XYZ file of C-alpha atoms in Angstrom:
683
model
C 96.087 130.395 98.400
C 92.801 131.423 97.432
C 90.285 131.032 100.785
C 88.403 127.795 101.567
C 85.041 127.375 102.777
C 85.292 127.575 106.210
C 82.657 124.693 107.163
C 81.184 122.031 104.633
C 78.113 120.354 105.814
C 77.074 117.050 104.505
C 73.915 115.394 104.583
C 71.631 117.463 106.880
C 68.256 116.236 107.859
C 66.286 118.777 105.959
C 67.589 117.853 102.813
C 66.840 114.238 103.737
C 63.700 115.697 104.463
C 63.149 117.008 101.209
C 64.281 114.408 99.301
C 61.640 112.030 101.192
C 58.816 114.267 100.134
C 59.935 113.980 96.375
C 59.196 110.145 95.925
C 55.984 108.464 96.618
C 54.666 107.795 99.982
C 54.528 104.285 99.195
C 58.274 103.866 98.903
C 60.083 106.198 101.116
C 63.668 106.348 100.522
C 66.171 107.028 103.884
C 69.740 107.904 104.119
C 72.119 106.018 106.232
C 74.854 108.488 105.694
C 75.473 110.481 108.853
C 74.879 114.390 108.965
C 78.371 115.582 109.335
C 80.175 118.768 109.483
C 83.408 119.530 108.813
C 85.292 123.026 109.669
C 88.313 124.053 108.373
C 91.356 123.560 111.314
C 92.463 126.930 110.906
C 94.642 126.722 114.159
C 95.878 123.822 113.440
C 99.565 122.906 112.731
C 99.924 122.392 108.876
C 96.212 122.811 108.347
C 96.452 124.128 104.676
C 99.743 123.128 103.354
C 100.875 124.260 99.745
C 102.260 122.092 97.320
C 106.423 122.642 96.671
C 107.229 125.688 94.791
C 108.449 123.344 91.878
C 105.059 121.885 91.493
C 103.221 124.600 91.870
C 105.163 126.730 89.234
C 104.027 124.123 86.866
C 100.076 124.428 87.627
C 98.102 125.530 84.619
C 95.949 128.638 84.798
C 92.785 127.080 87.270
C 91.186 129.000 84.341
C 91.338 126.527 82.303
C 89.214 124.200 84.579
C 85.720 123.691 83.855
C 83.402 125.085 86.189
C 81.455 122.983 88.903
C 78.629 124.236 91.271
C 78.923 124.126 94.864
C 82.910 123.915 95.082
C 83.688 123.716 98.484
C 87.836 124.219 97.952
C 87.780 126.636 95.555
C 89.390 126.865 92.535
C 93.078 127.305 93.063
C 94.914 123.964 92.555
C 97.951 125.026 94.820
C 97.093 123.308 98.220
C 98.276 119.941 98.519
C 96.132 118.755 101.678
C 93.738 120.551 104.069
C 92.770 119.594 107.727
C 89.005 119.708 108.532
C 87.936 119.141 112.371
C 85.198 116.761 112.480
C 81.908 117.628 114.171
C 79.733 114.531 114.863
C 75.724 114.371 115.041
C 74.142 115.204 118.259
C 72.032 112.107 118.928
C 68.247 112.701 118.661
C 69.018 116.426 117.457
C 68.989 118.325 114.487
C 72.584 119.658 114.519
C 76.134 118.307 114.963
C 77.082 118.529 118.801
C 80.527 120.071 118.373
C 81.826 116.956 120.114
C 84.251 114.650 118.260
C 83.088 111.391 117.037
C 82.787 108.039 119.077
C 80.723 105.443 119.681
C 80.251 103.387 116.663
C 81.168 106.465 114.141
C 83.641 105.675 111.186
C 84.918 109.434 111.770
C 88.023 110.205 113.623
C 88.381 113.893 115.397
C 90.132 115.214 112.393
C 90.107 114.232 108.704
C 93.072 115.412 106.119
C 91.687 115.968 102.605
C 94.179 115.507 99.734
C 94.137 117.718 96.446
C 95.056 114.831 93.857
C 96.011 116.626 90.418
C 95.873 113.662 87.895
C 97.070 113.990 84.450
C 97.164 112.041 81.205
C 99.413 111.933 78.450
C 96.363 111.849 75.897
C 92.681 113.359 75.434
C 90.770 110.665 77.304
C 86.884 109.798 76.185
C 83.987 110.041 78.740
C 84.097 106.561 79.482
C 87.687 106.510 80.457
C 86.976 109.477 82.580
C 84.162 107.893 83.953
C 85.855 104.852 84.976
C 88.723 107.342 86.554
C 86.633 108.912 88.850
C 85.412 105.366 90.045
C 88.985 104.261 90.596
C 89.924 107.428 92.552
C 86.503 107.218 94.738
C 87.277 103.845 95.968
C 91.072 104.558 96.315
C 89.637 107.019 98.356
C 87.357 105.119 100.324
C 90.243 102.208 100.840
C 92.837 105.184 101.999
C 90.088 106.005 104.352
C 89.868 102.526 105.663
C 93.508 102.400 105.738
C 94.290 105.046 107.988
C 91.626 104.124 110.240
C 89.570 107.451 109.248
C 91.753 110.048 109.124
C 92.596 110.596 105.373
C 90.846 110.724 102.218
C 90.966 112.196 98.688
C 88.805 115.535 99.232
C 89.183 116.644 95.142
C 90.594 114.871 92.435
C 91.401 117.623 88.888
C 91.793 115.269 85.970
C 93.963 117.440 82.904
C 95.579 116.803 80.027
C 99.070 116.644 78.869
C 99.464 120.340 80.094
C 99.537 119.008 83.664
C 101.982 116.591 83.059
C 104.877 118.982 84.778
C 102.720 119.918 87.849
C 100.794 116.330 88.489
C 100.444 114.177 91.764
C 99.907 111.260 89.273
C 100.656 111.084 85.565
C 98.691 108.270 83.597
C 100.684 107.683 80.200
C 99.028 105.823 77.439
C 101.355 102.693 77.684
C 100.195 99.082 79.109
C 103.641 98.437 80.410
C 104.317 100.573 82.795
C 105.218 99.674 86.724
C 103.433 101.906 88.765
C 106.242 104.030 90.105
C 106.607 106.521 93.065
C 109.494 108.497 95.302
C 109.068 108.601 98.991
C 108.113 111.521 100.379
C 107.610 113.399 96.529
C 104.811 115.212 97.712
C 106.966 116.879 100.146
C 109.015 119.593 100.851
C 112.483 118.906 102.513
C 114.840 121.700 103.734
C 118.073 119.733 102.410
C 116.424 120.585 98.952
C 115.592 124.666 98.491
C 114.446 124.255 95.067
C 112.006 121.638 95.912
C 113.816 119.282 93.353
C 112.721 116.050 94.970
C 109.292 116.564 93.496
C 108.433 113.532 91.528
C 104.622 112.322 90.368
C 103.587 109.143 90.786
C 103.503 107.214 87.448
C 100.839 104.987 86.072
C 100.050 103.634 82.948
C 96.666 103.046 81.118
C 96.143 100.397 82.932
C 97.761 97.552 85.843
C 99.873 95.006 83.495
C 99.348 91.492 84.721
C 101.198 89.108 83.252
C 99.288 86.163 83.910
C 96.082 87.538 82.327
C 98.492 89.415 79.576
C 96.310 92.051 79.277
C 95.700 95.448 81.438
C 93.483 95.851 84.508
C 91.609 99.082 84.917
C 91.914 101.427 86.979
C 88.822 100.989 88.596
C 88.982 97.073 89.624
C 90.327 96.210 93.268
C 93.529 95.183 91.660
C 94.086 98.983 90.110
C 92.744 101.224 92.930
C 94.604 99.512 95.900
C 97.769 100.267 93.798
C 96.763 103.795 93.564
C 96.770 103.546 97.710
C 100.119 101.885 98.056
C 101.477 104.218 95.639
C 100.152 107.218 97.392
C 101.270 105.767 100.402
C 104.924 106.152 99.250
C 104.281 109.679 97.612
C 101.850 111.377 100.183
C 102.728 109.498 103.683
C 106.041 108.894 103.447
C 106.030 105.150 103.809
C 108.044 102.277 102.337
C 107.695 99.399 100.438
C 106.976 95.998 102.889
C 107.537 93.412 100.568
C 111.498 92.786 100.449
C 113.308 90.022 102.537
C 116.726 88.960 102.293
C 118.070 85.402 101.864
C 121.363 83.949 102.277
C 122.474 81.452 99.218
C 125.062 78.857 98.934
C 126.068 77.494 95.708
C 124.633 74.153 94.864
C 127.205 71.057 95.366
C 129.703 73.414 97.694
C 131.627 71.043 100.165
C 134.517 70.689 101.902
C 137.425 67.857 101.484
C 137.290 65.767 104.487
C 135.414 62.868 106.138
C 132.303 62.105 105.308
C 129.720 63.794 108.378
C 131.888 66.954 108.608
C 129.902 69.541 109.347
C 131.142 73.458 107.847
C 129.678 76.725 107.237
C 129.624 77.857 103.719
C 130.421 80.696 102.013
C 127.027 82.333 101.907
C 125.441 85.188 99.322
C 123.007 87.600 100.379
C 120.512 88.496 98.064
C 117.428 91.131 97.910
C 114.000 90.059 96.586
C 110.444 90.466 96.794
C 108.565 88.277 98.864
C 105.450 86.568 96.920
C 103.574 84.899 99.606
C 103.374 87.968 102.335
C 101.143 87.418 105.525
C 100.919 90.941 106.202
C 97.714 93.413 106.949
C 99.656 96.241 105.696
C 98.922 97.712 102.029
C 102.448 98.654 101.711
C 103.483 94.779 101.675
C 100.570 93.273 99.818
C 98.101 95.314 98.075
C 95.858 92.498 97.100
C 93.320 92.007 100.269
C 94.884 94.191 102.522
C 93.507 97.350 103.739
C 95.797 98.368 106.820
C 98.594 100.523 108.079
C 100.915 98.778 110.710
C 101.594 100.597 114.357
C 105.208 101.412 113.264
C 103.466 102.384 109.880
C 100.693 104.858 111.726
C 103.246 106.438 114.113
C 105.545 107.366 111.056
C 101.987 109.048 109.189
C 101.417 110.648 112.666
C 104.668 112.263 113.117
C 104.137 113.908 109.423
C 100.410 114.865 109.791
C 100.104 116.287 113.492
C 96.164 116.052 113.996
C 96.127 112.255 113.653
C 96.701 109.712 116.265
C 98.244 107.026 115.854
C 97.221 104.562 118.770
C 93.516 104.492 116.798
C 93.167 100.434 116.294
C 92.041 99.136 113.146
C 88.833 99.775 112.119
C 86.467 96.757 111.079
C 86.446 97.210 107.440
C 86.431 97.979 104.462
C 84.648 101.032 105.584
C 83.348 103.324 103.269
C 83.848 107.210 103.330
C 80.100 108.182 103.877
C 80.304 111.667 102.197
C 80.075 112.800 98.718
C 84.120 112.901 97.827
C 86.107 113.137 96.584
C 85.080 116.193 94.247
C 85.699 116.078 90.658
C 86.985 118.668 88.049
C 88.296 118.552 84.651
C 90.065 120.449 82.166
C 88.262 122.171 79.950
C 87.688 119.984 76.659
C 89.158 117.195 78.508
C 85.774 115.358 78.492
C 85.714 115.475 74.414
C 85.084 112.976 72.401
C 88.391 111.979 70.487
C 87.622 109.797 67.255
C 88.379 106.512 68.607
C 91.484 104.922 66.615
C 92.470 101.214 66.513
C 95.077 98.675 66.185
C 93.204 95.650 64.395
C 92.427 92.555 66.070
C 93.885 89.865 64.978
C 91.247 87.329 63.796
C 90.191 90.491 61.704
C 93.328 91.326 59.920
C 95.252 87.855 59.245
C 97.666 89.581 56.496
C 98.366 92.080 58.594
C 99.272 89.948 61.417
C 101.032 86.950 58.941
C 103.765 89.436 58.306
C 104.846 88.244 62.274
C 106.785 85.018 62.852
C 104.750 82.239 63.809
C 106.233 82.380 67.109
C 105.347 85.842 68.032
C 103.212 86.479 71.081
C 100.678 88.866 71.212
C 101.971 90.264 74.502
C 105.915 90.844 72.739
C 104.317 93.217 69.957
C 105.280 96.568 71.390
C 103.566 99.569 69.650
C 104.536 103.384 69.131
C 102.722 106.356 67.814
C 104.621 108.961 66.023
C 102.575 112.520 66.293
C 102.884 113.878 63.039
C 106.061 113.659 61.336
C 107.374 112.134 64.324
C 109.677 114.752 65.589
C 107.783 116.409 68.306
C 106.048 113.766 70.050
C 106.209 110.072 70.722
C 103.258 108.306 72.791
C 104.220 104.625 73.632
C 100.912 102.244 73.706
C 102.595 99.258 75.491
C 102.060 96.047 74.190
C 99.228 94.053 72.181
C 97.187 91.750 74.928
C 95.585 88.252 74.991
C 92.332 89.802 74.252
C 93.816 91.472 71.024
C 93.285 87.845 69.139
C 89.670 88.883 68.902
C 89.402 92.630 69.831
C 90.990 95.723 68.754
C 93.567 97.443 70.313
C 92.824 101.251 71.292
C 95.703 103.502 69.875
C 95.310 106.098 72.600
C 96.426 110.037 71.520
C 96.224 108.625 67.635
C 94.628 110.903 64.701
C 95.067 110.834 61.211
C 98.852 111.131 59.442
C 100.160 109.330 62.553
C 102.562 106.809 62.090
C 102.488 103.376 64.058
C 105.748 101.432 64.675
C 105.394 97.499 65.548
C 108.463 95.971 67.462
C 107.694 92.079 67.266
C 109.877 90.604 70.172
C 110.015 86.834 69.019
C 112.127 84.923 71.639
C 115.203 83.583 70.071
C 115.010 85.716 66.989
C 116.013 89.090 66.181
C 113.119 91.637 66.574
C 111.212 92.871 63.617
C 109.799 96.165 63.006
C 107.009 97.137 60.717
C 105.525 100.564 60.586
C 102.508 102.361 59.005
C 100.491 105.410 58.631
C 96.745 106.205 59.684
C 95.358 107.441 56.636
C 92.078 110.007 56.583
C 89.633 107.793 57.824
C 91.896 106.693 60.624
C 92.547 103.049 59.253
C 95.927 101.373 58.733
C 97.530 101.257 55.811
C 99.473 98.211 54.595
C 102.403 97.679 57.463
C 105.867 97.956 55.909
C 109.059 96.334 56.748
C 110.792 98.750 58.728
C 113.188 96.834 60.171
C 117.183 98.354 60.296
C 119.559 96.519 58.398
C 121.986 95.946 61.523
C 120.014 96.506 64.820
C 122.426 98.219 66.937
C 122.778 97.990 70.984
C 121.085 100.999 72.561
C 122.691 102.005 75.749
C 121.305 105.324 77.799
C 124.221 105.858 80.226
C 124.288 107.852 83.303
C 126.362 110.825 84.016
C 127.803 112.091 87.255
C 125.498 113.465 89.733
C 125.910 114.779 93.124
C 124.673 112.954 96.037
C 121.646 115.750 96.717
C 120.967 115.406 92.597
C 117.664 114.806 91.775
C 118.419 112.995 88.115
C 121.438 112.529 86.061
C 122.041 113.704 82.490
C 122.216 111.092 80.228
C 124.344 110.068 77.060
C 123.283 107.557 74.484
C 125.518 104.955 72.853
C 125.079 102.653 69.949
C 127.277 99.656 69.669
C 127.675 97.355 66.944
C 125.957 100.319 63.809
C 127.385 99.176 61.321
C 124.798 101.323 59.634
C 124.858 104.406 61.829
C 121.233 105.929 62.018
C 120.893 109.317 60.055
C 118.541 110.731 63.076
C 118.466 109.590 67.214
C 116.333 111.250 69.416
C 115.321 110.834 73.500
C 111.958 111.101 74.403
C 111.327 111.474 77.576
C 107.605 110.396 78.801
C 105.318 112.702 78.077
C 107.545 115.642 76.752
C 108.924 116.771 73.136
C 112.126 115.189 71.501
C 115.525 115.458 72.868
C 117.689 115.363 69.389
C 121.070 113.589 70.168
C 124.253 113.234 68.142
C 127.436 111.615 68.113
C 129.989 114.116 69.940
C 132.854 115.271 68.056
C 136.274 113.943 69.331
C 134.058 110.312 70.686
C 135.087 106.999 69.720
C 132.455 104.846 68.262
C 128.386 106.463 68.151
C 128.170 108.462 71.719
C 126.325 111.462 72.404
C 127.063 114.342 74.589
C 125.460 114.083 78.187
C 122.025 116.199 78.159
C 119.554 116.938 80.894
C 115.911 114.892 80.580
C 112.873 116.006 82.223
C 111.813 112.436 83.530
C 113.166 109.297 84.672
C 111.624 107.357 81.985
C 111.370 107.670 78.486
C 112.457 106.168 75.035
C 115.278 106.277 72.239
C 114.245 106.279 68.945
C 116.414 106.283 65.457
C 115.653 106.517 62.078
C 117.208 105.535 58.886
C 116.570 106.633 55.464
C 113.626 104.618 53.755
C 111.593 104.346 56.686
C 113.349 102.416 59.044
C 112.879 102.584 62.972
C 114.178 101.622 66.069
C 112.461 102.236 69.467
C 114.114 100.960 72.648
C 112.473 102.076 76.738
C 115.034 103.538 79.119
C 114.427 103.767 83.049
C 116.340 106.126 85.286
C 116.701 104.520 89.103
C 118.390 106.078 91.916
C 116.963 109.699 93.270
C 117.968 112.331 96.090
C 118.695 112.002 99.574
C 115.560 110.786 101.455
C 113.840 109.712 98.452
C 113.425 106.128 100.639
C 114.041 106.720 104.009
C 116.399 104.538 105.949
C 116.447 101.131 106.272
C 115.210 100.767 102.942
C 116.025 100.175 99.382
C 118.506 103.237 98.490
C 118.583 102.889 94.606
C 115.359 102.106 93.022
C 116.150 101.059 89.790
C 115.162 98.320 86.942
C 113.479 98.662 83.657
C 110.496 100.809 82.898
C 108.071 97.786 82.904
C 109.486 96.172 85.906
C 110.778 93.058 83.654
C 114.178 93.675 85.582
C 114.476 95.167 88.643
C 117.357 95.959 91.288
C 117.234 95.676 94.727
C 119.431 96.581 97.786
C 119.408 96.343 101.463
C 120.435 99.253 103.592
C 120.474 98.566 107.345
C 123.320 100.488 108.255
C 124.283 104.363 107.202
C 121.783 106.801 106.187
C 120.690 106.555 102.384
C 122.167 109.989 101.847
C 125.417 108.202 101.706
C 124.118 106.629 97.736
C 122.732 109.753 96.582
C 125.358 110.187 93.852
C 124.741 106.387 92.330
C 122.429 106.248 89.628
C 121.757 103.300 87.075
C 119.796 103.318 84.086
C 118.167 100.023 82.440
C 117.630 99.855 78.582
C 115.833 97.336 76.715
C 118.456 95.858 74.556
C 116.820 94.838 71.483
C 118.912 92.905 69.187
C 120.820 90.694 71.375
C 119.323 87.660 70.574
C 120.561 84.142 71.424
C 121.033 81.830 74.351
C 123.631 79.583 75.771
C 124.187 76.614 73.668
C 120.814 74.584 73.226
C 119.316 77.014 75.511
C 116.262 79.230 74.395
C 115.299 82.824 75.459
C 113.004 83.106 78.568
C 112.843 86.855 79.019
C 113.757 90.230 77.512
C 117.965 91.607 77.298
C 118.618 94.479 79.428
C 121.619 96.864 79.572
C 121.881 97.849 83.131
C 124.644 101.096 83.190
C 125.861 102.534 86.150
C 127.658 105.813 86.884
C 129.566 104.810 89.848
C 130.182 101.423 91.215
C 127.527 99.435 93.221
C 127.651 99.536 96.457
C 128.837 95.946 97.590
C 127.775 96.487 101.364
C 124.263 96.765 100.492
C 124.567 92.998 98.771
C 123.093 94.364 95.218
C 120.708 92.177 93.574
C 119.328 91.419 90.026
C 115.615 90.160 89.405
C 114.746 89.249 86.190
C 111.115 88.333 85.582
C 110.671 85.319 83.285
C 107.734 84.318 80.773
C 105.139 82.389 82.397
C 105.397 78.582 82.711
C 101.890 77.632 81.142
C 102.632 79.112 78.101
C 105.455 76.942 77.092
C 104.714 75.373 73.926
C 106.502 72.194 75.125
C 105.918 71.242 78.866
C 108.736 69.064 79.088
C 111.263 71.996 79.434
C 110.108 72.933 82.649
C 111.780 69.047 83.797
C 114.565 69.245 81.054
C 116.596 72.170 82.028
C 116.861 74.997 84.437
C 116.111 78.733 84.050
C 119.221 80.909 84.057
C 120.504 84.544 84.077
C 123.522 84.879 81.201
C 125.761 87.780 81.231
C 126.845 89.052 77.550
C 130.360 88.635 78.042
C 132.975 88.010 75.038
C 130.524 88.903 72.524
C 128.246 85.636 73.767
C 125.585 84.795 76.621
C 126.930 82.898 79.562
C 125.042 81.272 81.935
C 125.378 82.417 85.954
C 124.844 80.285 88.813
C 120.937 81.483 89.585
C 118.827 81.381 92.422
C 115.421 80.058 91.248
C 112.789 80.633 94.057
C 109.956 77.966 93.915
C 106.998 79.064 92.519
C 108.191 82.691 92.114
C 107.885 84.307 88.433
C 111.331 85.322 88.178
C 114.901 84.420 88.908
C 117.586 85.999 91.171
C 121.576 86.513 91.148
C 123.574 88.758 93.423
C 125.485 90.801 91.683
C 129.047 90.035 92.844
C 132.550 90.028 91.569
C 131.906 86.824 89.611
C 128.488 88.171 87.838
C 128.243 91.940 88.017
C 131.597 92.506 85.741
C 132.318 96.268 85.622
C 128.874 97.381 87.791
C 130.450 96.538 90.557
C 134.107 97.222 89.799
C 135.215 100.922 91.339
C 138.340 101.073 88.893
C 136.059 100.821 85.762
C 135.953 103.873 83.517
C 133.273 106.144 83.799
C 131.304 104.237 81.788
C 130.025 100.915 83.507
C 127.285 98.872 81.731
C 126.937 95.090 81.468
C 123.836 93.114 79.841
C 121.572 90.412 81.284
C 119.046 87.944 80.468
C 117.084 85.027 81.648
C 117.397 81.645 79.498
C 116.197 78.365 79.572
C 119.598 76.052 79.405
C 119.215 72.344 78.979
C 120.389 69.648 81.636
C 123.546 68.118 80.882
C 123.239 64.686 79.920
C 124.952 62.327 82.172
C-alpha cells in the first residue's frame, strides 16, 4: 500500500485566526471545532489493514479518480481501514499536548477511519452525488456515535459500474432492493485462502417504504441509519439483534377429557422479526437507536485491538467534529447525464389506460434493456405513489433503450407492456408484450461445498406451452448469461452455471417483442458469514417480500454452509383458494438440500397494507393465510398472524414445507407460497 500522511492536523488556531481576519470586525465568526491531530498508529497492531485480495484485484486504477487537493490518505484504494492516535488540545496552549483526550472530549485515544468504496450501477447526476455525500457524512457521524468515538468514515470514493466488483457498497438503480450484507464481508478468514467470503453491501437507489409506497432518500434518517446498520454487519462482524422465537399451538387444539383438564399442547417454534423492539442497539432497531450494547462492543474490540470496550455510551447523538469523510469520485462520474423519465399518471392517461383498473402503481415493475437488450438489464424497481403526479426517473436510460413494464394486478395474470425510448428520450406508445402463456420461472441452486461462497444455478421453466426463443440470467450489474434447455433433460431445464452475484433477473424473449422478467435471490453463504448463534441461512426474495429465518443456538454455523436457497418471484401463479383474494406476490423457494428441521425454519411473507383495502370489511370477514401450491391449486395453511405486524408466518414443517424439508426428495426441491385473504366460513 502507498504511504499515508503520518499526521493530520485539523482546526489549528492559526487557521481560525486567519478566518476571523477575513470577516468584518463587527461580525466575528468563531469555530467550536477542537484543535486535533491524528497521528498514524505505525506501531499498532492492525493499524493499516489491506483489503482482501479478491477485492483488491477488482479495483480499477486509481488514475481513474479525479484528483483532489490536500488528500491526506494518498491515491491508492487498496486499504480497508487505518488507525490513528488522537492528540487532544493542550488547554491554554496552541498545540495538542500529546496526552489522550479526556474530560468532555468526544474523542477516544484512538480513531479508526474506514476507506469506503461505493459503486453505482448507473452514471448519476450531480444532485444525486451531492445527496450521497450528505448521506455518508451523516452515516459517519452516526458510526462515530454508535462506537463511542472509536470509528468513522475517513474517505468515501464514488465510482461507476467499473467499481461494482470491488466495492464495499453497491448502489443499484432499483428502488425495491432490500439492503443486504454478509457478516464480516470486509475481512479475510484463514479458512478462505482465496478470500471468496468477500461480498459487498447491496443497496437500491433509496430505502423502500411499504407504508409510504416510495423510496426514502439515503440522506434521510431512515436511510443513513440503515447504511450504518449494514456496515455493522460488513465491517464490525455484528449480527442482527431483531429476531425472536415464539412457541405456537394450533387454534382449537384440545385433548379429550373432562372439563378443566390441563395439558401441554404440541408447540411449534417460529423465528420472526420483532417489530416493537425496546433496544438502544442500532443492530436491533436503526430507527431512534444510536448505540451498541456491551456484548457488541466486546465483539468489535476483539476485532479492532486499539478499541476499549469498557467505554460507556456517550450522550448523543454526537457529531465527528472533523472535516471527514473526504470524498473522491471517478473521473467523469459527476457529469450531467440526460434525465429520462417514465411519465406521471396524470400526464399520460392514455398510457396508463392500458393497465387494469385495479393496478396499483407500486405493483408496476420497470426494467430497462440497454441497446439490443442482450448486454445489460437495469431493473428500476416499481413505480411509486408519487408517480401519480410526478414522473419516475429511469436511471441509466438512453435513447434506443427498451422499457419493459410488468404490471402485477392482484387476482389477475400479469400484463407486460414495452416501448422504446426515441431519439428525444420519449417513450413511444406502449405495446402489449405479454407472452401467450406465462411459464413459472424457477432458479435452482446446485450442489455446494460447506465452505462454498455461492452455488451455481440452473433455470427451469414449467407450464411453457410456447417456450421462449431466448433466455438469459442477468446477475445484478453484470452482463447477460445466456441459457438454453440442456439436452436429455425432461422439460425446459438448463445446465448449471456460475453467476457473479447473489441477486439477479431472468429474462425470457419470444418472437414479436414478447417478454417476461422475474427477479431471483440466492441465500445461504460460506462458513462464518453469520457467527453462531445466529441465523445461519439468510434467505428470501430480493425485495424482502418473502424471508426465511432459522435459529441456531447449538452447533457452529459451519454445519449448514452447503445449504443454498434461491427465492424467485413466481409470476403467473395467480389465484387464491375458493372465494379468496391475493394479498401478496407468489414466490418459488428452491433449495439444494433439505432445510435443517432442528433450526425451526420459518417462512415470513409480507402482505399488502390493510389501509390500502378498497373494502375495509374484508379485514373483519376473513383472515390472511399463507397458501401453498399443491396439485395445481392454492391450499391455505395454518398461519400465524402477529397482531399489528405487516406480515404473516408459518413454521416450515412436514405439513407445510413439502420437498423443502424432505431429505429423501430429488435434487431439485421447489415449493410455492403466497399470502391470500380467505373469507370466514359461514356458520
